[in-house]
Amino acid sequence: MYNPFSLEGKTILVTGASSGIGETTAIECSKLGATLIITGRNEERLKETFGNLEGKERAHQQIVADLSISAEIERLVSLLPVLDGCVNNAGISNTTLIQFYKEEEINKQYSINVVAPILLTKFLVKKRKMNKHSSIVFTSSIGGVYVSSIGNGIYDTTKAAIASFVRTSALELSTKMIRCNSVHPGMVETPMTKADKLSQEQIDDDIKKYPLKRHGQPKDIALAIIYLLSDASSWVTGTALKVDGGFSL
């Protein structure tokens, strides 16, 4: 059956695959025929994701790695086969007002949200781990790029930095026929967003701001990522794809 979004025959790396968007992306990619290499810091949760991958006959792999450590990124890349796709999804956030910023927290978010995906991209290219006509997808956010919100200054600036890097990498890597794009979610119901401990009243008030009257689900973002990984987007690079239920209109 014709399916332009098929990932059959493709080998794809997904970072931050132990929960949320990364976990769902890995599972959905496996349903469409991809061979997955998944990575994350939490070994137990990563095992759960691995167990939920479809296509057990494929050579799926799980690699525990802390991408905030550059040596761990190099180790990860050394263990990889040549890839057809990479999803730079690992990320963290912490809501803090400007007057309470701590240098340690700034460095932590930048290390995981910015430095890690940039270095991973560098090593993938340097070690020739990306096939010709492959795709690299970065999970950014509407925050810091299209909208701003109180308390999210650190997180938003990390995601704005990634959005900028995507455009540069799309230009540079086009000579190697590697496409680079980003997805920009609105509020998505994941363990990370639930950690913000919003009251039900706050959640209900926020939902009212969305034209489609709901928050996103991890699968909403995963399917957008799959589009950018698939041959359906073969003429798409340097693009920022908003998946936000109309919030930023």
mmCIF file of C-alpha atoms in Angstrom:
data_model
loop_
_atom_site.group_PDB
_atom_site.id
_atom_site.type_symbol
_atom_site.label_atom_id
_atom_site.label_comp_id
_atom_site.label_asym_id
_atom_site.label_seq_id
_atom_site.Cartn_x
_atom_site.Cartn_y
_atom_site.Cartn_z
ATOM 1 C CA MET A 1 0.000 0.000 0.000
ATOM 2 C CA TYR A 2 1.304 3.444 -0.958
ATOM 3 C CA ASN A 3 2.359 5.445 2.090
ATOM 4 C CA PRO A 4 4.573 8.526 1.592
ATOM 5 C CA PHE A 5 5.111 8.655 5.364
ATOM 6 C CA SER A 6 6.529 5.123 5.559
ATOM 7 C CA LEU A 7 9.807 4.758 7.422
ATOM 8 C CA GLU A 8 10.531 1.229 6.225
ATOM 9 C CA GLY A 9 14.225 0.642 5.694
ATOM 10 C CA LYS A 10 15.187 3.716 7.713
ATOM 11 C CA THR A 11 17.320 3.666 10.863
ATOM 12 C CA ILE A 12 16.442 6.476 13.253
ATOM 13 C CA LEU A 13 17.977 7.761 16.488
ATOM 14 C CA VAL A 14 15.631 9.338 19.044
ATOM 15 C CA THR A 15 17.072 11.136 22.079
ATOM 16 C CA GLY A 16 15.050 11.710 25.220
ATOM 17 C CA ALA A 17 13.168 8.525 24.366
ATOM 18 C CA SER A 18 12.460 7.463 27.936
ATOM 19 C CA SER A 19 9.291 9.559 28.268
ATOM 20 C CA GLY A 20 6.927 12.072 26.710
ATOM 21 C CA ILE A 21 7.378 13.196 23.119
ATOM 22 C CA GLY A 22 10.549 11.154 22.615
ATOM 23 C CA GLU A 23 8.969 7.934 23.841
ATOM 24 C CA THR A 24 5.890 8.374 21.668
ATOM 25 C CA THR A 25 7.969 9.369 18.635
ATOM 26 C CA ALA A 26 10.074 6.225 18.910
ATOM 27 C CA ILE A 27 7.012 3.987 19.213
ATOM 28 C CA GLU A 28 5.194 5.651 16.309
ATOM 29 C CA CYS A 29 8.313 5.435 14.120
ATOM 30 C CA SER A 30 8.503 1.714 14.841
ATOM 31 C CA LYS A 31 4.877 1.312 13.738
ATOM 32 C CA LEU A 32 5.829 2.817 10.377
ATOM 33 C CA GLY A 33 8.663 0.378 9.805
ATOM 34 C CA ALA A 34 11.751 2.155 11.156
ATOM 35 C CA THR A 35 14.610 0.518 13.002
ATOM 36 C CA LEU A 36 15.079 2.513 16.205
ATOM 37 C CA ILE A 37 18.069 3.437 18.305
ATOM 38 C CA ILE A 38 16.695 5.063 21.432
ATOM 39 C CA THR A 39 18.658 6.858 24.111
ATOM 40 C CA GLY A 40 17.955 8.506 27.442
ATOM 41 C CA ARG A 41 19.353 8.873 30.944
ATOM 42 C CA ASN A 42 16.777 6.800 32.816
ATOM 43 C CA GLU A 43 17.574 3.140 32.164
ATOM 44 C CA GLU A 44 14.333 1.728 33.568
ATOM 45 C CA ARG A 45 12.069 4.057 31.593
ATOM 46 C CA LEU A 46 14.174 3.514 28.473
ATOM 47 C CA LYS A 47 13.611 -0.236 28.847
ATOM 48 C CA GLU A 48 9.860 0.408 28.970
ATOM 49 C CA THR A 49 10.001 2.364 25.720
ATOM 50 C CA PHE A 50 12.144 -0.340 24.135
ATOM 51 C CA GLY A 51 9.635 -2.991 25.141
ATOM 52 C CA ASN A 52 6.834 -1.050 23.439
ATOM 53 C CA LEU A 53 8.583 -0.779 20.070
ATOM 54 C CA GLU A 54 6.948 -2.699 17.244
ATOM 55 C CA GLY A 55 8.902 -4.866 14.824
ATOM 56 C CA LYS A 56 10.850 -7.044 17.244
ATOM 57 C CA GLU A 57 12.523 -8.682 14.240
ATOM 58 C CA ARG A 58 14.290 -5.394 13.488
ATOM 59 C CA ALA A 59 17.639 -4.538 15.062
ATOM 60 C CA HIS A 60 16.301 -1.976 17.554
ATOM 61 C CA GLN A 61 18.843 -0.768 20.124
ATOM 62 C CA GLN A 62 18.703 1.064 23.441
ATOM 63 C CA ILE A 63 21.707 3.036 24.662
ATOM 64 C CA VAL A 64 21.750 4.735 28.058
ATOM 65 C CA ALA A 65 23.617 8.042 27.794
ATOM 66 C CA ASP A 66 23.759 11.395 29.580
ATOM 67 C CA LEU A 67 23.926 13.921 26.757
ATOM 68 C CA SER A 68 24.878 16.737 29.119
ATOM 69 C CA ILE A 69 28.369 15.177 29.073
ATOM 70 C CA SER A 70 30.252 15.613 25.796
ATOM 71 C CA ALA A 71 32.202 12.375 26.251
ATOM 72 C CA GLU A 72 28.883 10.530 26.512
ATOM 73 C CA ILE A 73 27.756 12.073 23.228
ATOM 74 C CA GLU A 74 30.940 10.874 21.531
ATOM 75 C CA ARG A 75 30.467 7.412 23.035
ATOM 76 C CA LEU A 76 26.881 7.290 21.798
ATOM 77 C CA VAL A 77 27.890 8.264 18.269
ATOM 78 C CA SER A 78 30.672 5.661 18.237
ATOM 79 C CA LEU A 79 28.066 2.952 18.910
ATOM 80 C CA LEU A 80 25.679 4.030 16.163
ATOM 81 C CA PRO A 81 25.176 2.562 12.705
ATOM 82 C CA VAL A 82 24.755 4.977 9.810
ATOM 83 C CA LEU A 83 21.434 6.782 10.275
ATOM 84 C CA ASP A 84 18.635 7.920 8.006
ATOM 85 C CA GLY A 85 17.136 10.134 10.688
ATOM 86 C CA CYS A 86 17.895 11.722 14.036
ATOM 87 C CA VAL A 87 15.395 13.278 16.442
ATOM 88 C CA ASN A 88 17.098 15.714 18.814
ATOM 89 C CA ASN A 89 14.360 15.678 21.410
ATOM 90 C CA ALA A 90 15.989 15.501 24.864
ATOM 91 C CA GLY A 91 15.233 18.599 26.925
ATOM 92 C CA ILE A 92 14.441 19.975 30.366
ATOM 93 C CA SER A 93 12.665 23.033 31.752
ATOM 94 C CA ASN A 94 12.245 24.807 35.057
ATOM 95 C CA THR A 95 9.913 27.754 35.608
ATOM 96 C CA THR A 96 11.760 30.520 37.474
ATOM 97 C CA LEU A 97 11.375 34.287 37.725
ATOM 98 C CA ILE A 98 14.365 36.363 36.602
ATOM 99 C CA GLN A 99 15.247 37.555 40.097
ATOM 100 C CA PHE A 100 15.625 33.951 41.245
ATOM 101 C CA TYR A 101 17.828 32.709 38.382
ATOM 102 C CA LYS A 102 20.845 30.656 39.407
ATOM 103 C CA GLU A 103 23.864 30.211 37.174
ATOM 104 C CA GLU A 104 23.774 26.469 37.811
ATOM 105 C CA GLU A 105 20.207 26.212 36.476
ATOM 106 C CA ILE A 106 21.008 28.352 33.423
ATOM 107 C CA ASN A 107 24.005 26.170 32.599
ATOM 108 C CA LYS A 108 22.007 22.977 33.159
ATOM 109 C CA GLN A 109 19.237 23.928 30.750
ATOM 110 C CA TYR A 110 21.648 25.217 28.113
ATOM 111 C CA SER A 111 23.808 22.101 28.417
ATOM 112 C CA ILE A 112 20.919 19.734 27.707
ATOM 113 C CA ASN A 113 18.690 21.882 25.482
ATOM 114 C CA VAL A 114 21.328 23.592 23.329
ATOM 115 C CA VAL A 115 24.863 22.249 23.671
ATOM 116 C CA ALA A 116 23.872 18.566 23.557
ATOM 117 C CA PRO A 117 21.907 18.647 20.271
ATOM 118 C CA ILE A 118 24.514 20.860 18.631
ATOM 119 C CA LEU A 119 27.374 18.561 19.653
ATOM 120 C CA LEU A 120 25.406 15.465 18.690
ATOM 121 C CA THR A 121 24.809 16.941 15.246
ATOM 122 C CA LYS A 122 28.493 17.816 14.975
ATOM 123 C CA PHE A 123 29.673 14.303 15.816
ATOM 124 C CA LEU A 124 27.080 12.633 13.592
ATOM 125 C CA VAL A 125 28.360 14.653 10.647
ATOM 126 C CA LYS A 126 32.047 14.448 11.550
ATOM 127 C CA LYS A 127 31.925 10.674 12.008
ATOM 128 C CA ARG A 128 29.852 10.284 8.824
ATOM 129 C CA LYS A 129 26.945 8.689 10.641
ATOM 130 C CA MET A 130 24.232 10.350 8.514
ATOM 131 C CA ASN A 131 23.245 8.874 5.173
ATOM 132 C CA LYS A 132 22.790 11.007 2.088
ATOM 133 C CA HIS A 133 19.201 12.300 1.956
ATOM 134 C CA SER A 134 18.842 11.813 5.711
ATOM 135 C CA SER A 135 16.881 14.053 8.074
ATOM 136 C CA ILE A 136 17.650 15.677 11.431
ATOM 137 C CA VAL A 137 14.683 16.963 13.426
ATOM 138 C CA PHE A 138 14.972 19.204 16.482
ATOM 139 C CA THR A 139 12.258 19.652 19.097
ATOM 140 C CA SER A 140 12.049 23.377 19.815
ATOM 141 C CA SER A 141 8.983 25.224 21.161
ATOM 142 C CA ILE A 142 6.665 28.087 20.321
ATOM 143 C CA GLY A 143 8.083 29.641 23.506
ATOM 144 C CA GLY A 144 10.924 32.050 22.833
ATOM 145 C CA VAL A 145 10.300 31.913 19.081
ATOM 146 C CA TYR A 146 6.646 32.876 18.596
ATOM 147 C CA VAL A 147 5.394 33.665 22.111
ATOM 148 C CA SER A 148 6.801 34.524 25.535
ATOM 149 C CA SER A 149 5.602 33.744 29.042
ATOM 150 C CA ILE A 150 6.506 34.801 32.562
ATOM 151 C CA GLY A 151 8.936 32.473 34.311
ATOM 152 C CA ASN A 152 10.153 30.689 31.181
ATOM 153 C CA GLY A 153 13.001 32.974 30.170
ATOM 154 C CA ILE A 154 15.762 30.384 30.412
ATOM 155 C CA TYR A 155 13.860 27.604 28.661
ATOM 156 C CA ASP A 156 12.519 29.928 25.966
ATOM 157 C CA THR A 157 15.969 31.247 25.083
ATOM 158 C CA THR A 158 17.323 27.706 24.754
ATOM 159 C CA LYS A 159 14.569 26.864 22.296
ATOM 160 C CA ALA A 160 15.123 30.088 20.356
ATOM 161 C CA ALA A 161 18.803 29.162 20.099
ATOM 162 C CA ILE A 162 17.915 25.773 18.626
ATOM 163 C CA ALA A 163 15.548 27.389 16.118
ATOM 164 C CA SER A 164 18.442 29.548 14.936
ATOM 165 C CA PHE A 165 20.845 26.610 14.758
ATOM 166 C CA VAL A 166 18.386 24.664 12.612
ATOM 167 C CA ARG A 167 18.501 27.331 9.906
ATOM 168 C CA THR A 168 22.295 27.427 9.919
ATOM 169 C CA SER A 169 22.644 23.645 9.886
ATOM 170 C CA ALA A 170 20.083 23.373 7.071
ATOM 171 C CA LEU A 171 22.293 25.608 4.930
ATOM 172 C CA GLU A 172 25.595 23.967 5.844
ATOM 173 C CA LEU A 173 24.430 20.373 5.609
ATOM 174 C CA SER A 174 22.520 20.832 2.361
ATOM 175 C CA THR A 175 25.811 20.160 0.568
ATOM 176 C CA LYS A 176 25.641 16.663 2.091
ATOM 177 C CA MET A 177 21.928 16.343 1.250
ATOM 178 C CA ILE A 178 21.046 16.246 4.955
ATOM 179 C CA ARG A 179 17.815 18.042 5.817
ATOM 180 C CA CYS A 180 17.402 19.900 9.127
ATOM 181 C CA ASN A 181 14.037 21.053 10.492
ATOM 182 C CA SER A 182 12.382 21.819 13.812
ATOM 183 C CA VAL A 183 8.992 21.255 15.388
ATOM 184 C CA HIS A 184 7.561 23.883 17.724
ATOM 185 C CA PRO A 185 4.966 22.481 20.126
ATOM 186 C CA GLY A 186 2.577 24.423 22.280
ATOM 187 C CA MET A 187 1.611 22.986 25.665
ATOM 188 C CA VAL A 188 1.790 19.199 25.483
ATOM 189 C CA GLU A 189 0.668 16.864 28.241
ATOM 190 C CA THR A 190 3.920 15.127 29.191
ATOM 191 C CA PRO A 191 5.665 14.221 32.471
ATOM 192 C CA MET A 192 7.816 17.346 32.032
ATOM 193 C CA THR A 193 4.856 19.724 31.786
ATOM 194 C CA LYS A 194 3.027 17.935 34.587
ATOM 195 C CA ALA A 195 6.057 18.610 36.781
ATOM 196 C CA ASP A 196 5.113 22.303 36.634
ATOM 197 C CA LYS A 197 2.348 21.381 39.118
ATOM 198 C CA LEU A 198 -0.317 23.629 37.638
ATOM 199 C CA SER A 199 -3.709 23.538 39.309
ATOM 200 C CA GLN A 200 -6.685 22.227 37.329
ATOM 201 C CA GLU A 201 -8.046 25.769 37.254
ATOM 202 C CA GLN A 202 -4.812 27.051 35.714
ATOM 203 C CA ILE A 203 -4.869 24.243 33.153
ATOM 204 C CA ASP A 204 -8.494 24.970 32.233
ATOM 205 C CA ASP A 205 -7.742 28.689 31.871
ATOM 206 C CA ASP A 206 -4.773 27.931 29.621
ATOM 207 C CA ILE A 207 -6.791 25.592 27.399
ATOM 208 C CA LYS A 208 -9.202 28.452 26.703
ATOM 209 C CA LYS A 209 -6.338 30.276 24.954
ATOM 210 C CA TYR A 210 -6.084 27.517 22.338
ATOM 211 C CA PRO A 211 -8.397 27.878 19.315
ATOM 212 C CA LEU A 212 -8.705 24.072 19.167
ATOM 213 C CA LYS A 213 -9.644 24.022 22.883
ATOM 214 C CA ARG A 214 -7.209 21.421 24.119
ATOM 215 C CA HIS A 215 -3.577 20.911 24.974
ATOM 216 C CA GLY A 216 -1.484 18.740 22.718
ATOM 217 C CA GLN A 217 -0.725 15.066 23.183
ATOM 218 C CA PRO A 218 2.726 13.557 22.546
ATOM 219 C CA LYS A 219 1.352 11.789 19.470
ATOM 220 C CA ASP A 220 0.411 15.150 17.907
ATOM 221 C CA ILE A 221 4.078 16.115 17.956
ATOM 222 C CA ALA A 222 5.356 12.643 17.064
ATOM 223 C CA LEU A 223 3.366 12.588 13.825
ATOM 224 C CA ALA A 224 4.739 16.002 12.842
ATOM 225 C CA ILE A 225 8.250 14.710 13.484
ATOM 226 C CA ILE A 226 7.507 11.631 11.381
ATOM 227 C CA TYR A 227 6.498 13.869 8.469
ATOM 228 C CA LEU A 228 9.885 15.584 8.670
ATOM 229 C CA LEU A 229 11.717 12.245 8.901
ATOM 230 C CA SER A 230 9.847 10.709 5.980
ATOM 231 C CA ASP A 231 10.332 11.090 2.241
ATOM 232 C CA ALA A 232 7.076 13.067 2.202
ATOM 233 C CA SER A 233 9.174 16.073 3.274
ATOM 234 C CA SER A 234 12.091 15.466 0.908
ATOM 235 C CA TRP A 235 11.986 19.084 -0.327
ATOM 236 C CA VAL A 236 11.668 20.596 3.159
ATOM 237 C CA THR A 237 14.677 21.936 5.057
ATOM 238 C CA GLY A 238 15.278 24.838 7.427
ATOM 239 C CA THR A 239 11.585 24.842 8.302
ATOM 240 C CA ALA A 240 10.032 25.573 11.703
ATOM 241 C CA LEU A 241 6.803 23.582 11.945
ATOM 242 C CA LYS A 242 4.389 24.914 14.563
ATOM 243 C CA VAL A 243 2.197 22.276 16.216
ATOM 244 C CA ASP A 244 0.351 24.346 18.777
ATOM 245 C CA GLY A 245 -3.392 24.072 18.276
ATOM 246 C CA GLY A 246 -3.420 27.629 16.949
ATOM 247 C CA PHE A 247 -2.103 29.179 20.181
ATOM 248 C CA SER A 248 0.389 31.485 18.455
ATOM 249 C CA LEU A 249 -2.096 32.905 15.923
#
